[in-house]
mmCIF file of C-alpha atoms in Angstrom:
data_model
loop_
_atom_site.group_PDB
_atom_site.id
_atom_site.type_symbol
_atom_site.label_atom_id
_atom_site.label_comp_id
_atom_site.label_asym_id
_atom_site.label_seq_id
_atom_site.Cartn_x
_atom_site.Cartn_y
_atom_site.Cartn_z
ATOM 1 C CA MET A 1 0.086 0.014 -0.102
ATOM 2 C CA LYS A 2 1.507 3.600 -0.951
ATOM 3 C CA LYS A 3 2.258 5.791 1.978
ATOM 4 C CA ALA A 4 0.321 8.989 1.777
ATOM 5 C CA LEU A 5 2.152 12.135 0.564
ATOM 6 C CA PRO A 6 2.999 14.851 3.853
ATOM 7 C CA ALA A 7 0.012 17.633 3.168
ATOM 8 C CA THR A 8 2.671 20.278 2.075
ATOM 9 C CA HIS A 9 3.522 17.829 -1.115
ATOM 10 C CA THR A 10 0.306 17.115 -1.999
ATOM 11 C CA SER A 11 -1.099 17.589 -6.075
ATOM 12 C CA MET A 12 -4.048 20.108 -4.808
ATOM 13 C CA MET A 13 -1.714 21.794 -2.073
ATOM 14 C CA ARG A 14 0.513 22.500 -5.095
ATOM 15 C CA TYR A 15 -1.453 23.424 -7.781
ATOM 16 C CA ALA A 16 -3.379 25.504 -5.105
ATOM 17 C CA VAL A 17 -0.406 27.162 -4.553
ATOM 18 C CA LEU A 18 0.510 28.121 -7.806
ATOM 19 C CA SER A 19 -2.973 29.161 -8.934
ATOM 20 C CA ILE A 20 -2.335 32.709 -6.777
ATOM 21 C CA SER A 21 -0.376 33.458 -9.475
ATOM 22 C CA LEU A 22 -2.847 33.015 -12.438
ATOM 23 C CA ILE A 23 -4.062 36.475 -11.350
ATOM 24 C CA ILE A 24 -0.727 38.156 -10.459
ATOM 25 C CA THR A 25 0.011 39.861 -13.640
ATOM 26 C CA THR A 26 -3.787 40.435 -15.098
ATOM 27 C CA GLY A 27 -3.555 44.402 -14.071
ATOM 28 C CA PRO A 28 -3.281 45.572 -18.245
ATOM 29 C CA ALA A 29 -4.952 42.540 -19.421
ATOM 30 C CA VAL A 30 -8.274 45.054 -19.945
ATOM 31 C CA SER A 31 -5.994 47.150 -22.258
ATOM 32 C CA SER A 32 -8.017 45.642 -24.964
ATOM 33 C CA ALA A 33 -11.364 47.312 -23.468
ATOM 34 C CA LEU A 34 -9.983 51.088 -23.260
ATOM 35 C CA PRO A 35 -10.675 52.111 -26.822
ATOM 36 C CA LEU A 36 -14.308 50.977 -26.298
ATOM 37 C CA MET A 37 -14.468 52.337 -22.817
ATOM 38 C CA ALA A 38 -12.762 55.916 -24.500
ATOM 39 C CA LYS A 39 -16.067 56.095 -26.491
ATOM 40 C CA ASN A 40 -18.382 55.765 -23.375
ATOM 41 C CA PHE A 41 -16.344 58.860 -21.954
ATOM 42 C CA PRO A 42 -15.637 61.512 -24.580
ATOM 43 C CA ASN A 43 -15.026 64.050 -22.304
ATOM 44 C CA ILE A 44 -12.228 61.993 -20.534
ATOM 45 C CA SER A 45 -8.499 62.241 -21.933
ATOM 46 C CA LEU A 46 -7.212 59.299 -23.603
ATOM 47 C CA ALA A 47 -4.097 59.267 -20.874
ATOM 48 C CA MET A 48 -6.269 59.028 -18.345
ATOM 49 C CA ILE A 49 -8.075 56.015 -19.803
ATOM 50 C CA ASP A 50 -4.794 54.375 -20.562
ATOM 51 C CA MET A 51 -4.322 54.601 -16.706
ATOM 52 C CA ILE A 52 -7.001 52.435 -16.121
ATOM 53 C CA ALA A 53 -4.350 49.549 -17.503
ATOM 54 C CA THR A 54 -1.384 50.791 -15.371
ATOM 55 C CA VAL A 55 -2.600 52.581 -12.144
ATOM 56 C CA GLN A 56 -3.061 49.624 -10.115
ATOM 57 C CA GLN A 57 1.238 49.293 -10.113
ATOM 58 C CA PHE A 58 0.920 52.353 -8.323
ATOM 59 C CA THR A 59 -0.637 50.294 -4.564
ATOM 60 C CA ILE A 60 0.603 47.577 -5.745
ATOM 61 C CA MET A 61 4.168 48.443 -4.747
ATOM 62 C CA ILE A 62 3.106 50.415 -1.585
ATOM 63 C CA PHE A 63 1.148 46.920 -0.288
ATOM 64 C CA LEU A 64 3.739 44.833 -1.395
ATOM 65 C CA LEU A 65 5.971 46.699 1.531
ATOM 66 C CA ILE A 66 3.045 46.181 4.236
ATOM 67 C CA SER A 67 2.321 43.240 3.629
ATOM 68 C CA GLY A 68 4.610 41.569 5.085
ATOM 69 C CA SER A 69 3.963 43.138 8.399
ATOM 70 C CA ILE A 70 0.314 42.206 8.220
ATOM 71 C CA ALA A 71 0.723 38.622 7.280
ATOM 72 C CA LYS A 72 3.007 39.018 10.610
ATOM 73 C CA LYS A 73 -0.237 39.774 12.817
ATOM 74 C CA ILE A 74 -3.310 37.936 11.186
ATOM 75 C CA GLY A 75 -0.737 34.821 9.769
ATOM 76 C CA ILE A 76 0.252 34.732 5.250
ATOM 77 C CA LYS A 77 -3.224 32.180 4.980
ATOM 78 C CA PRO A 78 -5.222 34.674 5.879
ATOM 79 C CA THR A 79 -3.800 38.217 4.282
ATOM 80 C CA ILE A 80 -3.189 36.220 0.984
ATOM 81 C CA SER A 81 -7.164 35.407 1.092
ATOM 82 C CA ILE A 82 -8.099 38.998 2.131
ATOM 83 C CA GLY A 83 -5.622 40.109 -0.979
ATOM 84 C CA LEU A 84 -7.733 37.626 -3.372
ATOM 85 C CA ILE A 85 -11.125 38.834 -1.864
ATOM 86 C CA ILE A 86 -10.331 42.446 -2.335
ATOM 87 C CA THR A 87 -8.954 41.612 -6.117
ATOM 88 C CA GLY A 88 -12.111 39.707 -6.865
ATOM 89 C CA VAL A 89 -14.493 42.805 -5.141
ATOM 90 C CA ALA A 90 -12.707 45.904 -6.450
ATOM 91 C CA GLY A 91 -12.021 43.919 -10.021
ATOM 92 C CA ILE A 92 -15.400 43.597 -11.139
ATOM 93 C CA PHE A 93 -16.760 46.558 -9.681
ATOM 94 C CA PRO A 94 -16.861 48.493 -13.421
ATOM 95 C CA VAL A 95 -19.196 45.377 -14.441
ATOM 96 C CA PHE A 96 -21.549 47.451 -13.104
ATOM 97 C CA SER A 97 -20.430 51.263 -12.791
ATOM 98 C CA GLN A 98 -20.811 54.095 -15.286
ATOM 99 C CA SER A 99 -18.692 56.279 -13.219
ATOM 100 C CA PHE A 100 -14.970 57.200 -14.783
ATOM 101 C CA VAL A 101 -13.964 58.260 -11.048
ATOM 102 C CA ALA A 102 -15.632 55.246 -9.037
ATOM 103 C CA ILE A 103 -13.694 52.901 -11.748
ATOM 104 C CA PHE A 104 -10.235 54.540 -11.124
ATOM 105 C CA ILE A 105 -10.397 53.779 -7.921
ATOM 106 C CA SER A 106 -11.566 50.447 -7.819
ATOM 107 C CA ARG A 107 -8.566 50.321 -9.728
ATOM 108 C CA LEU A 108 -6.152 51.378 -6.583
ATOM 109 C CA LEU A 109 -8.314 48.982 -4.776
ATOM 110 C CA LEU A 110 -7.279 45.996 -7.466
ATOM 111 C CA GLY A 111 -3.728 46.874 -6.462
ATOM 112 C CA VAL A 112 -4.008 47.039 -2.660
ATOM 113 C CA GLY A 113 -5.691 43.311 -3.232
ATOM 114 C CA ILE A 114 -2.644 42.127 -5.724
ATOM 115 C CA GLY A 115 0.203 43.901 -3.541
ATOM 116 C CA LEU A 116 -1.196 42.086 -0.313
ATOM 117 C CA PHE A 117 -0.575 38.274 -2.014
ATOM 118 C CA ASN A 118 1.700 39.074 -4.809
ATOM 119 C CA SER A 119 5.320 38.895 -2.472
ATOM 120 C CA LEU A 120 3.643 36.303 -0.222
ATOM 121 C CA ALA A 121 2.668 33.871 -3.585
ATOM 122 C CA ILE A 122 6.618 33.435 -2.739
ATOM 123 C CA THR A 123 7.032 33.209 0.150
ATOM 124 C CA VAL A 124 4.458 30.465 0.218
ATOM 125 C CA ILE A 125 7.430 28.607 -2.110
ATOM 126 C CA ASP A 126 10.074 29.530 0.242
ATOM 127 C CA LEU A 127 8.653 28.584 3.797
ATOM 128 C CA LEU A 128 6.661 24.957 2.339
ATOM 129 C CA PHE A 129 9.193 23.826 -0.408
ATOM 130 C CA THR A 130 12.892 23.246 0.091
ATOM 131 C CA GLY A 131 15.926 22.460 -2.633
ATOM 132 C CA ASN A 132 15.164 21.376 -6.040
ATOM 133 C CA ASP A 133 11.762 21.041 -5.597
ATOM 134 C CA LYS A 134 11.346 24.575 -4.113
ATOM 135 C CA ALA A 135 13.274 25.476 -7.575
ATOM 136 C CA GLN A 136 10.818 24.106 -9.375
ATOM 137 C CA MET A 137 7.652 25.182 -7.966
ATOM 138 C CA LEU A 138 9.322 29.036 -8.228
ATOM 139 C CA GLY A 139 9.546 27.813 -11.656
ATOM 140 C CA ASN A 140 6.249 26.541 -12.412
ATOM 141 C CA ARG A 141 5.174 30.070 -10.471
ATOM 142 C CA SER A 142 6.252 32.007 -12.978
ATOM 143 C CA ALA A 143 4.774 30.009 -15.582
ATOM 144 C CA MET A 144 1.602 30.157 -14.272
ATOM 145 C CA GLU A 145 1.713 33.699 -14.806
ATOM 146 C CA GLN A 146 2.043 33.959 -18.249
ATOM 147 C CA LEU A 147 -0.134 31.740 -18.946
ATOM 148 C CA GLY A 148 -2.787 33.658 -16.613
ATOM 149 C CA VAL A 149 -1.691 36.255 -19.173
ATOM 150 C CA CYS A 150 -2.628 34.051 -21.825
ATOM 151 C CA ILE A 151 -6.130 32.330 -20.688
ATOM 152 C CA LEU A 152 -7.641 36.348 -19.465
ATOM 153 C CA ASN A 153 -6.440 38.164 -22.573
ATOM 154 C CA LEU A 154 -8.263 35.756 -24.549
ATOM 155 C CA VAL A 155 -11.310 35.576 -22.160
ATOM 156 C CA VAL A 156 -11.086 39.717 -22.454
ATOM 157 C CA GLY A 157 -11.490 39.025 -26.050
ATOM 158 C CA LEU A 158 -14.647 36.775 -25.590
ATOM 159 C CA LEU A 159 -16.324 39.139 -23.419
ATOM 160 C CA LEU A 160 -15.857 42.269 -25.496
ATOM 161 C CA LEU A 161 -18.494 40.667 -27.781
ATOM 162 C CA ILE A 162 -20.541 41.768 -25.345
ATOM 163 C CA ASN A 163 -19.327 45.045 -24.004
ATOM 164 C CA TRP A 164 -16.290 46.477 -22.683
ATOM 165 C CA HIS A 165 -17.830 46.637 -19.037
ATOM 166 C CA MET A 166 -17.858 42.618 -19.383
ATOM 167 C CA ALA A 167 -14.181 42.393 -19.677
ATOM 168 C CA PHE A 168 -13.108 43.087 -16.406
ATOM 169 C CA LEU A 169 -15.631 40.052 -15.119
ATOM 170 C CA ILE A 170 -11.975 38.186 -15.565
ATOM 171 C CA TYR A 171 -11.379 39.335 -12.426
ATOM 172 C CA ALA A 172 -14.415 37.002 -10.685
ATOM 173 C CA LEU A 173 -11.048 34.185 -10.711
ATOM 174 C CA ALA A 174 -9.752 35.554 -7.363
ATOM 175 C CA PHE A 175 -13.438 34.042 -5.684
ATOM 176 C CA PRO A 176 -12.530 30.253 -6.624
ATOM 177 C CA ILE A 177 -8.862 30.652 -6.195
ATOM 178 C CA MET A 178 -9.370 31.678 -2.545
ATOM 179 C CA ILE A 179 -11.576 29.356 -1.963
ATOM 180 C CA PHE A 180 -9.269 26.475 -3.466
ATOM 181 C CA PHE A 181 -6.115 28.295 -1.711
ATOM 182 C CA TRP A 182 -7.884 28.467 1.552
ATOM 183 C CA ARG A 183 -9.340 25.010 1.104
ATOM 184 C CA TYR A 184 -5.909 22.916 0.199
ATOM 185 C CA VAL A 185 -2.907 24.702 1.608
ATOM 186 C CA PRO A 186 -1.669 25.176 5.357
ATOM 187 C CA GLU A 187 -0.781 28.110 6.938
ATOM 188 C CA PRO A 188 3.139 28.236 6.552
ATOM 189 C CA ARG A 189 5.424 27.232 9.920
ATOM 190 C CA VAL A 190 7.392 30.466 10.221
ATOM 191 C CA ASN A 191 9.571 29.996 13.477
ATOM 192 C CA LYS A 192 9.035 31.691 16.750
ATOM 193 C CA GLU A 193 12.730 33.563 15.911
ATOM 194 C CA SER A 194 11.887 34.455 12.350
ATOM 195 C CA LYS A 195 8.537 36.351 14.145
ATOM 196 C CA GLU A 196 10.381 37.957 16.310
ATOM 197 C CA THR A 197 12.812 39.582 14.053
ATOM 198 C CA HIS A 198 12.575 42.731 12.818
ATOM 199 C CA GLN A 199 13.013 42.451 8.777
ATOM 200 C CA LYS A 200 15.323 44.102 6.892
ATOM 201 C CA ILE A 201 17.505 43.935 3.744
ATOM 202 C CA ASN A 202 20.925 43.725 2.977
ATOM 203 C CA MET A 203 23.281 45.167 0.306
ATOM 204 C CA PRO A 204 23.184 41.791 -1.711
ATOM 205 C CA VAL A 205 19.835 41.827 -1.793
ATOM 206 C CA VAL A 206 19.028 45.686 -2.949
ATOM 207 C CA TRP A 207 21.687 44.095 -6.002
ATOM 208 C CA LEU A 208 19.742 41.602 -6.561
ATOM 209 C CA ALA A 209 16.374 44.224 -6.930
ATOM 210 C CA LEU A 210 18.320 46.168 -9.383
ATOM 211 C CA LEU A 211 18.683 42.999 -11.599
ATOM 212 C CA LEU A 212 15.834 42.196 -11.995
ATOM 213 C CA PHE A 213 14.752 46.182 -12.414
ATOM 214 C CA PHE A 214 17.363 45.756 -15.677
ATOM 215 C CA LEU A 215 15.734 42.962 -16.752
ATOM 216 C CA VAL A 216 12.177 43.601 -16.419
ATOM 217 C CA MET A 217 12.600 46.841 -17.484
ATOM 218 C CA CYS A 218 14.186 44.880 -20.866
ATOM 219 C CA SER A 219 11.795 42.515 -21.336
ATOM 220 C CA THR A 220 9.016 44.746 -21.194
ATOM 221 C CA ALA A 221 10.439 47.735 -23.972
ATOM 222 C CA ILE A 222 10.634 44.295 -26.164
ATOM 223 C CA ILE A 223 7.001 43.390 -26.095
ATOM 224 C CA VAL A 224 6.137 47.174 -26.314
ATOM 225 C CA GLN A 225 8.811 47.893 -29.054
ATOM 226 C CA ILE A 226 7.949 44.832 -31.157
ATOM 227 C CA PRO A 227 4.595 46.167 -33.035
ATOM 228 C CA ASN A 228 6.393 49.097 -34.165
ATOM 229 C CA ILE A 229 9.395 46.877 -35.402
ATOM 230 C CA ILE A 230 7.366 44.681 -37.401
ATOM 231 C CA VAL A 231 4.983 47.406 -38.763
ATOM 232 C CA ARG A 232 6.929 50.615 -39.062
ATOM 233 C CA GLY A 233 9.663 47.904 -40.255
ATOM 234 C CA SER A 234 7.086 46.609 -43.148
ATOM 235 C CA LEU A 235 8.165 43.106 -41.826
ATOM 236 C CA GLY A 236 4.070 42.476 -41.040
ATOM 237 C CA SER A 237 0.794 43.747 -39.798
ATOM 238 C CA ALA A 238 -0.267 44.273 -36.728
ATOM 239 C CA THR A 239 -1.462 40.427 -36.592
ATOM 240 C CA THR A 240 1.644 39.457 -37.142
ATOM 241 C CA ALA A 241 3.101 41.397 -33.972
ATOM 242 C CA SER A 242 0.819 40.030 -32.089
ATOM 243 C CA LEU A 243 1.594 36.393 -32.606
ATOM 244 C CA ILE A 244 5.182 36.786 -31.817
ATOM 245 C CA ILE A 245 4.620 39.051 -28.921
ATOM 246 C CA SER A 246 2.556 35.443 -27.935
ATOM 247 C CA LEU A 247 5.181 33.417 -28.961
ATOM 248 C CA ASN A 248 7.464 35.155 -26.833
ATOM 249 C CA THR A 249 4.385 34.831 -23.673
ATOM 250 C CA LEU A 250 4.681 30.919 -24.640
ATOM 251 C CA ALA A 251 8.017 30.567 -24.614
ATOM 252 C CA GLY A 252 8.884 32.347 -21.203
ATOM 253 C CA MET A 253 5.773 29.615 -19.968
ATOM 254 C CA ALA A 254 7.951 26.718 -21.161
ATOM 255 C CA MET A 255 10.793 28.246 -19.611
ATOM 256 C CA GLY A 256 8.650 28.190 -16.216
ATOM 257 C CA PHE A 257 7.568 24.606 -16.335
ATOM 258 C CA LEU A 258 11.184 23.897 -16.928
ATOM 259 C CA PHE A 259 13.825 25.798 -14.951
ATOM 260 C CA GLY A 260 13.458 23.434 -11.965
ATOM 261 C CA ARG A 261 15.296 21.032 -14.663
ATOM 262 C CA ILE A 262 17.942 23.246 -15.864
ATOM 263 C CA TYR A 263 18.709 24.519 -12.701
ATOM 264 C CA LYS A 264 19.050 20.661 -11.136
ATOM 265 C CA VAL A 265 21.896 20.619 -14.177
ATOM 266 C CA VAL A 266 23.217 24.097 -14.636
ATOM 267 C CA SER A 267 22.778 25.212 -10.786
ATOM 268 C CA ASP A 268 25.170 28.906 -10.489
ATOM 269 C CA MET A 269 25.317 29.252 -13.895
ATOM 270 C CA THR A 270 21.358 29.645 -14.391
ATOM 271 C CA LEU A 271 21.575 33.324 -13.931
ATOM 272 C CA PRO A 272 24.407 34.090 -16.193
ATOM 273 C CA ILE A 273 22.651 31.948 -19.000
ATOM 274 C CA GLY A 274 19.699 33.763 -18.320
ATOM 275 C CA THR A 275 21.467 37.113 -19.035
ATOM 276 C CA PHE A 276 23.613 36.073 -21.667
ATOM 277 C CA LEU A 277 20.326 34.678 -23.500
ATOM 278 C CA MET A 278 18.590 38.018 -22.912
ATOM 279 C CA ALA A 279 21.957 39.707 -24.418
ATOM 280 C CA MET A 280 21.505 37.902 -27.404
ATOM 281 C CA GLY A 281 17.747 37.773 -28.093
ATOM 282 C CA ALA A 282 18.316 42.087 -28.063
ATOM 283 C CA ILE A 283 20.912 41.852 -30.489
ATOM 284 C CA LEU A 284 18.735 39.636 -32.780
ATOM 285 C CA ILE A 285 16.250 42.553 -32.124
ATOM 286 C CA GLY A 286 18.402 45.030 -33.151
ATOM 287 C CA MET A 287 19.477 43.877 -36.505
ATOM 288 C CA GLY A 288 15.931 44.211 -37.482
ATOM 289 C CA GLY A 289 15.298 43.886 -41.085
ATOM 290 C CA ASN A 290 14.386 40.489 -40.796
ATOM 291 C CA LEU A 291 10.571 38.943 -39.947
ATOM 292 C CA TYR A 292 12.658 35.796 -39.087
ATOM 293 C CA ILE A 293 15.747 36.849 -37.037
ATOM 294 C CA VAL A 294 13.277 39.658 -35.135
ATOM 295 C CA SER A 295 10.962 36.609 -34.397
ATOM 296 C CA LEU A 296 13.663 34.388 -32.882
ATOM 297 C CA GLY A 297 15.370 37.386 -30.509
ATOM 298 C CA THR A 298 11.987 37.981 -29.323
ATOM 299 C CA ILE A 299 11.315 34.164 -28.175
ATOM 300 C CA LEU A 300 14.978 34.122 -26.884
ATOM 301 C CA CYS A 301 13.810 37.187 -24.909
ATOM 302 C CA GLY A 302 11.184 34.847 -23.857
ATOM 303 C CA PHE A 303 13.286 32.108 -22.685
ATOM 304 C CA SER A 304 15.600 33.685 -21.252
ATOM 305 C CA TYR A 305 13.585 36.655 -18.538
ATOM 306 C CA PRO A 306 11.767 33.333 -16.209
ATOM 307 C CA LEU A 307 15.928 31.581 -16.538
ATOM 308 C CA ALA A 308 17.061 34.525 -14.724
ATOM 309 C CA GLY A 309 14.239 36.220 -12.573
ATOM 310 C CA THR A 310 12.705 32.805 -11.533
ATOM 311 C CA TYR A 311 16.742 32.032 -10.409
ATOM 312 C CA ALA A 312 17.094 35.770 -8.642
ATOM 313 C CA PHE A 313 13.694 34.745 -6.625
ATOM 314 C CA ASN A 314 15.271 31.426 -5.332
ATOM 315 C CA LEU A 315 18.312 32.921 -4.510
ATOM 316 C CA LEU A 316 16.837 35.641 -2.282
ATOM 317 C CA SER A 317 16.248 32.919 0.779
ATOM 318 C CA LYS A 318 19.961 32.556 0.971
ATOM 319 C CA ILE A 319 21.082 35.780 0.501
ATOM 320 C CA ALA A 320 18.549 37.948 2.595
ATOM 321 C CA PRO A 321 18.631 38.782 6.094
ATOM 322 C CA GLN A 322 16.912 35.522 8.486
ATOM 323 C CA GLY A 323 13.106 36.044 9.036
ATOM 324 C CA SER A 324 13.418 38.555 6.200
ATOM 325 C CA GLU A 325 11.892 36.888 3.425
ATOM 326 C CA THR A 326 8.340 38.360 2.705
ATOM 327 C CA LEU A 327 10.516 42.170 2.683
ATOM 328 C CA GLY A 328 13.265 40.769 0.462
ATOM 329 C CA ASN A 329 10.768 39.640 -1.708
ATOM 330 C CA SER A 330 8.825 42.975 -1.605
ATOM 331 C CA VAL A 331 11.898 44.301 -2.494
ATOM 332 C CA LEU A 332 12.284 42.607 -5.727
ATOM 333 C CA LEU A 333 8.955 42.346 -6.857
ATOM 334 C CA ILE A 334 9.156 46.339 -6.777
ATOM 335 C CA GLY A 335 12.295 46.406 -8.638
ATOM 336 C CA CYS A 336 10.632 44.333 -10.993
ATOM 337 C CA ASN A 337 7.227 46.713 -11.392
ATOM 338 C CA LEU A 338 9.227 50.189 -11.285
ATOM 339 C CA GLY A 339 11.725 48.144 -14.224
ATOM 340 C CA SER A 340 8.301 47.788 -16.015
ATOM 341 C CA PHE A 341 7.265 51.664 -15.158
ATOM 342 C CA ILE A 342 9.904 53.317 -16.527
ATOM 343 C CA SER A 343 10.993 50.758 -19.289
ATOM 344 C CA PRO A 344 9.926 54.009 -22.030
ATOM 345 C CA ILE A 345 12.320 56.016 -20.418
ATOM 346 C CA GLY A 346 14.941 53.502 -20.145
ATOM 347 C CA VAL A 347 14.646 52.401 -23.991
ATOM 348 C CA ARG A 348 15.215 56.077 -24.963
ATOM 349 C CA ILE A 349 18.047 56.759 -22.763
ATOM 350 C CA LEU A 350 19.736 53.845 -24.315
ATOM 351 C CA ALA A 351 18.541 54.541 -27.984
ATOM 352 C CA LYS A 352 20.543 58.313 -27.429
ATOM 353 C CA ILE A 353 23.377 56.363 -25.772
ATOM 354 C CA SER A 354 23.724 53.845 -28.794
ATOM 355 C CA GLY A 355 21.488 54.984 -31.505
ATOM 356 C CA ASN A 356 19.925 51.799 -31.363
ATOM 357 C CA ALA A 357 18.170 50.813 -27.742
ATOM 358 C CA PHE A 358 18.522 46.980 -28.645
ATOM 359 C CA ILE A 359 22.100 47.043 -29.019
ATOM 360 C CA GLY A 360 22.315 49.408 -26.035
ATOM 361 C CA MET A 361 20.768 46.325 -23.791
ATOM 362 C CA PHE A 362 22.983 43.991 -25.597
ATOM 363 C CA ILE A 363 25.951 45.844 -24.894
ATOM 364 C CA VAL A 364 24.564 46.117 -20.958
ATOM 365 C CA LEU A 365 23.933 42.482 -20.442
ATOM 366 C CA LEU A 366 27.232 41.378 -21.948
ATOM 367 C CA VAL A 367 28.635 43.226 -19.173
ATOM 368 C CA VAL A 368 26.569 42.742 -16.452
ATOM 369 C CA THR A 369 26.683 38.705 -17.489
ATOM 370 C CA GLY A 370 30.386 39.349 -17.179
ATOM 371 C CA GLY A 371 30.084 40.675 -13.701
ATOM 372 C CA ILE A 372 27.778 37.681 -12.956
ATOM 373 C CA LEU A 373 30.544 35.534 -14.078
ATOM 374 C CA VAL A 374 33.718 37.766 -12.107
ATOM 375 C CA PHE A 375 31.841 37.878 -8.869
ATOM 376 C CA GLN A 376 31.050 34.060 -8.602
ATOM 377 C CA TRP A 377 34.425 33.233 -9.484
ATOM 378 C CA ALA A 378 35.525 35.778 -6.829
ATOM 379 C CA SER A 379 32.910 34.380 -4.728
ATOM 380 C CA LYS A 380 34.341 30.681 -4.835
ATOM 381 C CA HIS A 381 37.818 31.237 -4.560
ATOM 382 C CA VAL A 382 37.266 33.405 -1.210
ATOM 383 C CA SER A 383 35.550 30.193 -0.403
ATOM 384 C CA LYS A 384 38.362 28.180 -1.214
ATOM 385 C CA MET A 385 40.675 30.246 0.456
ATOM 386 C CA LYS A 386 38.816 30.386 4.159
ATOM 387 C CA LYS A 387 39.384 26.663 4.454
ATOM 388 C CA VAL A 388 42.751 26.414 3.334
#
């Protein structure tokens, strides 16, 4: 007779932990509804209408910083559940509202909900899993984010056939996720010492956040700029550009699921391999002039970010001060959100410096890869010297 697996290793618990990430990056998923929404609010500027897809990032960043303190008082599981409920309620509010101001406020509240469970979705994995199992779960979590974006973008397209209000119904997904999570995930055990420890960050965490800031800036720039490169360069239509971006997302999803296996084989080389692949993708896009080369570069970049990004989050538990994992995850996620937010400005700066934003990315990413390899070599050398 087969011995039952521990509660922390059951399949349903794993799926429940991962399900949270389906809805984390879906803030901009309603972008397709904005043109129709603009027609409904002719007196509102297009800039304000566009903010409906991004304004939640502001409150996400605020609540990323305080979610750890809230979890310390009421528990990680209740905090995540409350965040999911707020996400569901605030997310679907525009389905029933005709007031732009009210809808705008509801998007800010959506950010509150997502901010409450964003970093805790990673902390739960840090606390419930170890070793290669944890690495694979973090990879799967990254893949689930991509899967959520793919599915909900498709659902938004179908709901828009009814009207733009219905597009916001996608956030109702938060309710079954909350029930699923509450039913199958135990409250993670945090040792007493960690509970009493005042959470803090150190310089390695700051450097890791800066690395993620740059990687997300590059990754976002690629998704935003590909339509311009394809259409303005007469390489294809807007539909072609959309297909290539979808391939980028699918590549990221595939790498998320494969991360654990790759990490098991290449270990510490995972991060420099990820940054090097992104550099190669950037130079291929920068060369332009050929649809297939640009497509290959975009797919390479899709593969590379989950490889480097997931490794960074996996590394956090080793470099963050003991008991400060939640704050550390929040700092890394703030780096990611800031990278996404500042991407348009970063692209312009790189373009001014190098003449081509993607050539600039290639150069900087090569330098970053070299810096990581030198740092890893120096760390191992110092470690060997200490043992002698």
